[in-house]
Short mmCIF file of C-alpha atoms in Angstrom, two decimals:
data_model
loop_
_atom_site.label_atom_id
_atom_site.label_comp_id
_atom_site.label_asym_id
_atom_site.label_seq_id
_atom_site.Cartn_x
_atom_site.Cartn_y
_atom_site.Cartn_z
CA MET A 111 -23.39 -21.66 2.54
CA GLN A 112 -22.72 -21.32 6.02
CA ASP A 113 -19.40 -19.73 5.16
CA GLN A 114 -20.91 -17.43 2.83
CA LYS A 115 -23.50 -16.03 5.81
CA ILE A 116 -20.40 -15.76 8.13
CA ASN A 117 -18.67 -13.65 5.52
CA LYS A 118 -21.48 -11.49 5.07
CA ILE A 119 -21.75 -10.77 8.74
CA LEU A 120 -18.28 -10.12 8.96
CA TYR A 121 -18.34 -7.59 5.91
CA ILE A 122 -21.39 -5.60 7.77
CA PHE A 123 -19.61 -5.70 11.18
CA PHE A 124 -16.26 -4.04 9.74
CA SER A 125 -18.39 -1.71 7.58
CA PHE A 126 -20.27 -0.56 10.60
CA SER A 127 -17.00 -0.24 12.68
CA LEU A 128 -15.88 2.18 9.89
CA MET A 129 -18.98 4.06 10.28
CA ILE A 130 -18.41 4.33 13.92
CA GLY A 131 -15.03 5.25 13.35
CA LEU A 132 -16.43 8.15 11.21
CA PHE A 133 -18.78 9.43 13.72
CA PHE A 134 -16.22 9.69 16.58
CA GLY A 135 -13.69 11.08 14.15
CA GLU A 136 -11.11 8.45 14.55
CA ASP A 137 -7.76 8.83 13.41
CA SER A 138 -5.94 5.51 14.25
CA SER A 139 -2.93 6.36 11.93
CA GLY A 140 -1.99 8.28 14.99
CA SER A 141 0.07 10.91 13.26
CA GLY A 142 -2.79 13.37 12.97
CA GLY A 143 -1.75 13.91 9.39
CA PHE A 144 -5.00 12.77 7.73
CA ILE A 145 -7.03 15.26 9.62
CA VAL A 146 -4.47 18.28 9.04
CA ASP A 147 -4.31 17.18 5.41
CA PHE A 148 -8.24 16.90 5.08
CA ASN A 149 -8.67 20.61 6.92
CA SER A 150 -5.52 22.06 4.97
CA THR A 151 -7.14 21.18 1.61
CA TRP A 152 -10.39 21.57 2.10
CA PRO A 153 -10.75 24.77 0.12
CA LEU A 154 -9.51 22.39 -2.94
CA VAL A 155 -12.64 20.52 -2.54
CA GLU A 156 -14.83 23.49 -2.39
CA SER A 157 -13.23 24.61 -5.58
CA PRO A 158 -10.67 22.71 -7.33
CA LEU A 159 -9.80 25.93 -9.39
CA LYS A 160 -8.26 27.69 -6.06
CA TYR A 161 -5.60 24.84 -6.90
CA THR A 162 -2.60 27.34 -6.61
CA ILE A 163 0.87 26.64 -5.16
CA SER A 164 -0.37 28.69 -1.93
CA GLY A 165 -3.70 26.39 -2.08
CA LEU A 166 -1.57 23.68 -0.13
CA GLY A 167 0.46 25.62 2.32
CA ASP A 168 3.72 24.17 3.15
CA TYR A 169 2.16 20.81 1.94
CA GLU A 170 3.80 18.85 -1.34
CA ILE A 171 1.94 19.96 -4.46
CA LYS A 172 -0.06 16.90 -5.74
CA PHE A 173 -1.74 16.37 -9.00
CA PRO A 174 -5.46 17.69 -8.51
CA LEU A 175 -7.48 14.82 -9.72
CA HIS A 176 -8.77 13.58 -6.34
CA TYR A 177 -9.95 17.10 -5.59
CA TYR A 178 -11.91 17.27 -8.79
CA ILE A 179 -13.52 14.08 -7.90
CA ALA A 180 -13.98 15.08 -4.29
CA SER A 181 -15.59 18.48 -5.47
CA ILE A 182 -18.08 16.52 -7.61
CA ILE A 183 -19.50 14.77 -4.32
CA TYR A 184 -19.13 17.88 -2.44
CA PHE A 185 -21.23 19.66 -4.99
CA LEU A 186 -24.02 16.85 -4.74
CA VAL A 187 -24.38 16.97 -0.80
CA GLN A 188 -23.47 20.58 0.18
CA ASP A 189 -22.41 19.40 3.65
CA LYS A 190 -18.93 18.53 4.95
CA PHE A 191 -19.97 15.79 7.44
CA LEU A 192 -22.12 14.36 4.38
CA PHE A 193 -19.30 14.60 2.11
CA ARG A 194 -17.30 12.63 4.73
CA PHE A 195 -20.14 10.09 5.07
CA VAL A 196 -20.61 9.38 1.04
CA TYR A 197 -16.78 9.15 0.79
CA CYS A 198 -16.43 6.60 3.44
CA SER A 199 -19.19 4.69 2.05
CA ILE A 200 -17.28 4.48 -1.14
CA ALA A 201 -14.21 3.10 0.68
CA LEU A 202 -16.42 0.30 2.11
CA PHE A 203 -16.13 -1.28 -1.83
CA ILE A 204 -12.29 -1.43 -1.60
CA PRO A 205 -11.99 -4.92 0.34
CA TYR A 206 -14.71 -6.06 -2.15
CA LEU A 207 -12.49 -5.03 -4.99
CA PHE A 208 -9.40 -6.50 -3.72
CA PHE A 209 -11.63 -9.72 -3.37
CA LEU A 210 -12.22 -9.58 -6.78
CA CYS A 211 -8.51 -9.21 -7.51
CA LEU A 212 -7.80 -12.21 -5.59
CA LYS A 213 -10.56 -14.10 -7.06
CA ASN A 214 -9.02 -13.58 -10.40
CA LYS A 215 -5.57 -14.65 -9.41
CA TYR A 216 -6.09 -17.38 -7.15
CA GLU A 217 -8.90 -19.54 -8.84
CA ASN A 218 -7.69 -22.63 -7.16
CA ILE A 219 -8.33 -21.50 -3.51
CA ASP A 220 -11.53 -21.11 -1.78
CA ARG A 221 -13.42 -17.86 -2.51
CA ASN A 222 -14.34 -17.78 1.25
CA ASN A 223 -10.85 -18.18 2.17
CA LEU A 224 -9.81 -15.12 -0.39
CA PHE A 225 -13.10 -12.82 1.05
CA ILE A 226 -11.99 -13.41 4.68
CA PHE A 227 -8.69 -12.31 3.55
CA SER A 228 -9.84 -9.23 1.57
CA LEU A 229 -11.25 -7.82 4.97
CA LEU A 230 -8.11 -7.27 6.15
CA ILE A 231 -8.12 -4.00 4.34
CA PHE A 232 -10.87 -2.71 7.10
CA ILE A 233 -8.33 -3.60 9.72
CA LEU A 234 -5.57 -1.26 8.64
CA PRO A 235 -5.38 2.14 10.61
CA SER A 236 -4.23 3.94 7.53
CA PHE A 237 -6.88 2.81 5.43
CA ARG A 238 -9.52 3.69 8.13
CA SER A 239 -8.26 7.05 8.75
CA ALA A 240 -8.06 7.82 4.96
CA ALA A 241 -11.29 6.78 4.68
CA ILE A 242 -12.88 8.58 7.57
CA TRP A 243 -11.15 11.73 6.56
CA PRO A 244 -11.20 11.79 2.59
CA ASN A 245 -7.60 11.42 1.50
CA THR A 246 -6.08 10.92 -1.74
CA GLN A 247 -4.97 7.41 -0.64
CA ILE A 248 -8.40 5.94 -0.81
CA THR A 249 -9.19 7.42 -4.59
CA ALA A 250 -5.49 6.17 -5.56
CA ILE A 251 -6.28 2.56 -4.15
CA ILE A 252 -9.43 2.44 -5.77
CA PHE A 253 -7.87 3.09 -9.25
CA PHE A 254 -4.53 1.06 -8.38
CA LEU A 255 -7.08 -1.91 -7.69
CA PHE A 256 -9.12 -1.45 -10.88
CA SER A 257 -5.88 -1.53 -12.76
CA LEU A 258 -4.50 -4.70 -11.11
CA LEU A 259 -7.81 -6.21 -12.06
CA TYR A 260 -7.26 -5.99 -15.42
CA PHE A 261 -3.56 -6.49 -14.83
CA VAL A 262 -4.01 -9.97 -13.66
CA LYS A 263 -6.42 -10.88 -16.29
CA TRP A 264 -4.03 -9.66 -18.98
CA GLU A 265 -1.36 -12.05 -17.57
CA LYS A 266 -3.58 -15.12 -16.81
CA ASN A 267 -4.95 -14.69 -20.35
CA LYS A 268 -1.33 -14.59 -21.73
CA SER A 269 -2.61 -12.14 -24.60
CA PHE A 270 0.65 -10.47 -25.54
CA GLU A 271 0.47 -10.48 -29.30
CA LYS A 272 -1.53 -7.38 -29.41
CA LEU A 273 -3.19 -4.55 -27.61
CA ASN A 274 -6.24 -5.56 -25.92
CA SER A 275 -8.94 -4.09 -23.72
CA ASP A 276 -7.47 -5.68 -20.74
CA LEU A 277 -4.10 -4.10 -21.31
CA LEU A 278 -5.50 -0.90 -22.31
CA LEU A 279 -7.74 -0.51 -19.07
CA THR A 280 -4.40 -1.39 -16.95
CA ILE A 281 -2.92 1.66 -18.58
CA VAL A 282 -5.99 3.84 -18.19
CA PHE A 283 -6.60 3.18 -14.46
CA MET A 284 -2.62 3.16 -13.33
CA SER A 285 -2.76 6.42 -15.07
CA LEU A 286 -5.46 7.73 -13.06
CA THR A 287 -3.61 6.10 -10.05
CA VAL A 288 -0.29 8.21 -10.75
CA TYR A 289 -2.55 11.45 -11.15
CA THR A 290 -4.18 10.92 -7.94
CA ARG A 291 -0.81 9.92 -5.84
CA GLN A 292 2.52 10.12 -7.72
CA LEU A 293 4.48 7.50 -5.60
CA TYR A 294 2.56 5.17 -7.64
CA ALA A 295 4.79 6.37 -10.57
CA MET A 296 7.23 3.77 -9.42
CA ILE A 297 4.74 0.81 -9.75
CA PHE A 298 3.76 2.14 -13.17
CA LEU A 299 7.57 1.82 -14.22
CA TYR A 300 7.46 -1.82 -12.91
CA PHE A 301 4.31 -2.47 -15.15
CA VAL A 302 6.28 -1.24 -18.18
CA LEU A 303 9.18 -3.25 -17.53
CA VAL A 304 6.52 -6.37 -17.41
CA PHE A 305 5.20 -5.13 -20.79
CA PHE A 306 8.39 -5.14 -22.47
CA GLN A 307 9.48 -8.52 -21.06
CA LYS A 308 6.12 -9.94 -22.32
CA LEU A 309 4.82 -8.04 -25.39
CA LYS A 310 5.53 -8.48 -28.72
CA PHE A 311 8.19 -5.51 -29.83
CA GLN A 312 5.39 -3.48 -32.18
CA THR A 313 2.83 -4.07 -29.26
CA PHE A 314 5.08 -2.56 -26.55
CA VAL A 315 6.04 0.27 -28.79
CA LEU A 316 2.21 0.95 -29.25
CA THR A 317 1.86 0.51 -25.43
CA CYS A 318 4.66 3.00 -24.73
CA PHE A 319 2.98 5.44 -27.13
CA ILE A 320 -0.66 5.32 -25.34
CA ILE A 321 1.25 5.46 -22.07
CA ALA A 322 3.05 8.62 -23.34
CA LEU A 323 -0.37 10.07 -24.35
CA PHE A 324 -1.71 9.74 -20.86
CA ALA A 325 1.41 11.45 -19.55
CA ILE A 326 0.75 14.85 -21.68
CA PRO A 327 -1.60 16.29 -19.29
CA GLY A 328 0.58 15.71 -16.38
CA LEU A 329 3.60 17.02 -18.25
CA PHE A 330 1.57 20.46 -18.77
CA PHE A 331 0.87 20.46 -15.29
CA ILE A 332 4.37 20.02 -14.52
CA TYR A 333 5.40 22.84 -16.82
CA TYR A 334 3.11 25.04 -15.15
CA TYR A 335 3.51 24.05 -11.67
CA PRO A 336 7.43 22.88 -11.51
CA THR A 337 7.31 22.52 -7.63
CA ILE A 338 4.99 19.42 -8.10
CA LEU A 339 8.53 17.73 -8.63
CA GLN A 340 9.62 18.79 -5.28
CA ALA A 341 9.40 15.76 -2.90
CA THR A 342 10.75 15.57 0.38
CA PHE A 343 14.00 13.71 -1.04
CA ASP A 344 16.86 13.03 1.31
CA SER A 345 20.28 12.21 0.70
CA ASN A 346 20.82 10.29 3.94
CA ILE A 347 19.86 7.09 1.84
CA GLN A 348 20.71 4.97 4.97
CA ASN A 349 17.67 6.46 6.47
CA SER A 350 15.26 5.59 4.18
CA LEU A 351 16.58 2.17 3.65
CA LEU A 352 16.40 1.10 7.26
CA VAL A 353 12.96 2.82 7.75
CA ASN A 354 11.72 1.41 4.75
CA ALA A 355 12.67 -2.37 5.67
CA SER A 356 11.38 -1.92 9.25
CA ILE A 357 7.99 -0.89 7.82
CA ILE A 358 7.81 -3.54 5.30
CA SER A 359 8.96 -6.25 7.89
CA PHE A 360 5.89 -5.06 9.89
CA TYR A 361 3.46 -6.71 7.04
CA LEU A 362 5.88 -9.56 6.70
CA ILE A 363 6.58 -10.99 10.10
CA PRO A 364 2.97 -12.51 10.80
CA PHE A 365 3.12 -13.57 7.20
CA TYR A 366 6.33 -15.74 7.70
CA PHE A 367 5.39 -16.37 11.46
CA VAL A 368 2.24 -18.26 10.16
CA LEU A 369 4.49 -19.84 7.23
CA PHE A 370 6.90 -21.10 9.70
CA PHE A 371 4.36 -22.95 11.84
CA LYS A 372 2.91 -24.33 8.86
CA ASN A 373 5.83 -25.66 7.08
CA LYS A 374 9.09 -25.19 9.42
CA SER A 375 11.42 -27.12 6.64
CA TYR A 376 10.44 -24.33 3.93
CA VAL A 377 11.96 -21.71 6.47
CA GLN A 378 14.76 -23.76 7.49
CA ILE A 379 15.85 -24.75 4.04
CA ASN A 380 15.80 -21.19 3.11
CA ILE A 381 17.67 -19.78 5.80
CA SER A 382 20.23 -22.56 5.89
CA ALA A 383 20.83 -22.08 1.89
CA SER A 384 21.28 -18.48 2.36
CA LEU A 385 23.66 -18.15 5.53
CA ILE A 386 26.04 -16.15 3.42
CA HIS A 387 23.48 -13.78 2.20
CA ILE A 388 21.84 -13.26 5.35
CA LEU A 389 25.50 -12.56 7.05
CA LEU A 390 26.05 -9.82 4.63
CA ILE A 391 22.70 -8.42 5.15
CA PHE A 392 23.48 -8.48 8.71
CA VAL A 393 26.82 -6.33 8.02
CA LEU A 394 25.03 -4.14 5.90
CA VAL A 395 22.50 -3.18 8.42
CA VAL A 396 24.98 -2.79 11.10
CA PHE A 397 26.87 -0.43 8.91
CA LEU A 398 24.01 1.50 8.12
CA SER A 399 22.78 1.76 11.86
CA PHE A 400 26.13 3.59 12.67
CA LEU A 401 25.19 6.28 9.87
CA PHE A 402 21.40 6.40 10.65
CA ASN A 403 20.15 9.76 11.85
CA TYR A 404 16.46 9.70 11.05
CA ASN A 405 14.15 11.75 13.33
CA PHE A 406 11.96 9.29 14.59
CA ARG A 407 9.17 11.86 15.59
CA MET A 408 8.53 12.39 11.79
CA GLY A 409 7.03 9.02 11.02
CA GLY A 410 9.21 6.09 10.71
CA GLY A 411 6.63 3.35 11.32
CA PHE A 412 5.17 1.42 14.20
CA PHE A 413 8.38 -0.32 15.30
CA ILE A 414 10.83 2.77 15.55
CA LYS A 415 8.01 4.08 17.81
CA LEU A 416 7.89 0.93 19.86
CA SER A 417 11.63 0.53 20.00
CA ILE A 418 11.68 4.28 21.69
CA LEU A 419 8.60 3.54 23.87
CA LEU A 420 9.81 0.00 25.31
CA PHE A 421 13.94 0.15 25.54
CA ASP A 422 14.71 3.93 24.83
CA ASN A 423 16.61 3.09 22.06
CA LEU A 424 16.76 2.00 18.49
CA TYR A 425 18.08 -1.61 18.67
CA PHE A 426 14.74 -3.32 18.42
CA PHE A 427 14.08 -1.10 15.28
CA PHE A 428 17.50 -2.07 13.64
CA LEU A 429 16.61 -5.74 14.31
CA THR A 430 13.15 -5.24 12.43
CA SER A 431 14.98 -3.49 9.61
CA PHE A 432 17.23 -6.66 9.36
CA LEU A 433 14.09 -8.88 9.11
CA GLY A 434 12.83 -6.56 6.62
CA PHE A 435 15.78 -6.94 4.13
CA ILE A 436 15.71 -11.12 4.98
CA PHE A 437 12.27 -11.53 4.28
CA LEU A 438 12.42 -9.33 1.15
CA TYR A 439 15.68 -11.38 0.07
CA PHE A 440 13.68 -14.62 0.33
CA ILE A 441 10.95 -13.39 -1.89
CA SER A 442 13.43 -11.72 -4.20
CA ARG A 443 15.35 -15.16 -5.00
CA GLN A 444 12.14 -16.48 -6.51
CA SER A 445 12.42 -14.22 -9.51
CA LEU A 446 14.34 -11.24 -10.88
CA ASN A 447 11.27 -9.06 -11.19
CA ASN A 448 10.79 -9.72 -7.44
CA SER A 449 14.12 -8.10 -6.86
CA ILE A 450 13.15 -5.25 -9.12
CA LEU A 451 10.15 -4.59 -7.32
CA SER A 452 11.65 -5.10 -3.75
CA LEU A 453 14.21 -2.42 -5.06
CA ILE A 454 11.77 0.08 -5.88
CA LEU A 455 9.92 -0.29 -2.78
CA LEU A 456 13.21 -0.07 -0.81
CA PHE A 457 14.87 3.07 -2.63
CA GLY A 458 11.67 4.43 -4.00
CA PHE A 459 10.75 6.39 -0.80
CA SER A 460 13.78 7.96 0.08
CA ALA A 461 12.79 11.11 2.11
CA TYR A 462 13.45 12.74 5.50
CA ILE A 463 9.64 12.12 6.46
CA ILE A 464 8.57 8.57 5.64
CA PHE A 465 5.31 7.57 7.07
CA ALA A 466 3.69 3.76 7.33
CA LYS A 467 0.75 5.13 5.36
CA TYR A 468 2.83 5.04 1.99
CA PHE A 469 2.81 1.35 2.40
CA GLU A 470 -0.57 0.64 3.95
CA PRO A 471 -2.28 -1.12 2.20
CA MET A 472 -0.29 -0.96 -0.94
CA PHE A 473 2.25 -3.44 0.40
CA ILE A 474 -0.16 -6.28 1.17
CA ILE A 475 -1.98 -5.54 -2.46
CA LEU A 476 1.46 -5.82 -4.05
CA LEU A 477 2.53 -9.12 -2.25
CA PHE A 478 -0.33 -10.91 -3.14
CA LEU A 479 -1.71 -9.50 -6.61
CA VAL A 480 1.94 -8.52 -8.11
CA PHE A 481 5.18 -10.42 -6.32
CA GLN A 482 5.78 -13.72 -8.31
CA THR A 483 5.80 -16.23 -5.52
CA ASN A 484 4.10 -19.29 -4.60
CA ILE A 485 4.05 -18.78 -0.98
CA THR A 486 1.04 -16.45 -1.10
CA ASN A 487 -0.89 -19.31 -2.71
CA GLU A 488 -0.02 -21.68 0.06
CA PHE A 489 -0.59 -19.30 2.88
CA LEU A 490 -4.39 -18.51 1.40
CA LYS A 491 -5.48 -22.35 1.39
CA ARG A 492 -5.79 -22.82 5.27
CA LYS A 493 -8.90 -20.17 6.76
CA LYS A 494 -6.83 -20.92 10.12
CA ASP A 495 -3.66 -19.05 8.47
CA ILE A 496 -5.58 -16.10 7.56
CA LEU A 497 -7.02 -15.64 10.71
CA LEU A 498 -4.23 -15.76 12.45
CA PHE A 499 -2.41 -13.23 10.11
CA HIS A 500 -5.78 -11.06 10.97
CA SER A 501 -5.17 -11.42 14.32
CA TYR A 502 -1.85 -9.63 14.42
CA PHE A 503 -3.50 -6.87 12.60
CA ILE A 504 -6.48 -6.51 15.17
CA ILE A 505 -3.72 -6.17 18.07
CA TYR A 506 -2.24 -3.45 15.69
CA LEU A 507 -5.70 -1.53 15.49
CA ILE A 508 -6.73 -1.63 19.00
CA SER A 509 -2.89 -0.57 19.95
CA ALA A 510 -3.62 2.34 17.26
CA LEU A 511 -6.97 3.27 18.81
CA ILE A 512 -5.66 3.52 22.16
CA ASN A 513 -2.76 5.62 20.91
CA ASP A 514 -5.27 7.86 18.94
CA ALA A 515 -7.13 8.31 22.40
CA LEU A 516 -4.03 8.73 24.68
CA GLY A 517 -1.82 10.37 22.35
CA ILE A 518 1.05 8.30 23.87
CA THR A 519 3.39 8.45 20.44
CA LYS A 520 3.00 12.42 20.44
CA SER A 521 4.64 12.72 23.73
CA LEU A 522 7.96 10.98 22.51
#
């Protein structure tokens, strides 16, 4: 009973902190991109019918679902700040939605632990900035979590013989996710792989037919606006691999740090049994580092900025890329599907501009709800481990707020 009371207080506290951030115009993501995106796309919120190629200026064309939803909210309130307040208020339910997903997957874990862990969403700068400056990211995460809620139920119930409501709702909400943010199409492809592995052939064919039906509006939209296929793709794949691995390492370092102190033998056994593979990964990172020519002023994640600020070189950044590959390798060893999902994350964001917001909070959600690993189950058993994990991200948020106030990284 005491734990539940503390959980409610924490939820109210973090919700209040987000509202304070709204009042002061917080952009703890540090790039200023959320504010720029909000202002540049505001005409689409006022009237989605203005959605034209020129409507987004120099920005990548996106599917308009978010703007139609946002326009409904704006139509009801007719005030720009009040619109942001309502949207930010809706975003307050995302951690609770994450909790519901966790509760469905980890039935043997104390719900108080799961609730405290779900509050991590409140601490992530990209979430906070996207909620304060209404962004497609928030709308997509809502749809994505609803999709995962039913996906987890579908896997848990093992109803693979026929099309049921859980599977259908998974497809519906995942389609809405993609229509909000195209990058989730890669995760949808992973879902299709899981459907192929678990469904009866006839049911899988029916499922693919339904997915194809949901894809029709998107195909029409692409036909009329072919520039939507234009991405910031970069053929310098070495840049994308190292940057993606470094960003992923940012979220996995505290996770494995906690696991190491909880069970040192687990980590030591994994390292000793994988020395050859670790050496090969090291050689790969060294080779890619010689070819690396990414412009660190264009995103790149927390560690690349920290490496330049502290050491005026990229050696620390390359170390975090190495750790990212190692951690993903440990997770990938546990199943083929983990390997496929890891490759999707590493290769899927191949662009000349890569922001940490692409992975935040998507990667943490995937780690605890989609990746097939028992280490997340072990991690969630102890409240102390969860609080230690959260402490790392609280320091991250404080540094992000300081950076937002002083503009440290903007001076690089």
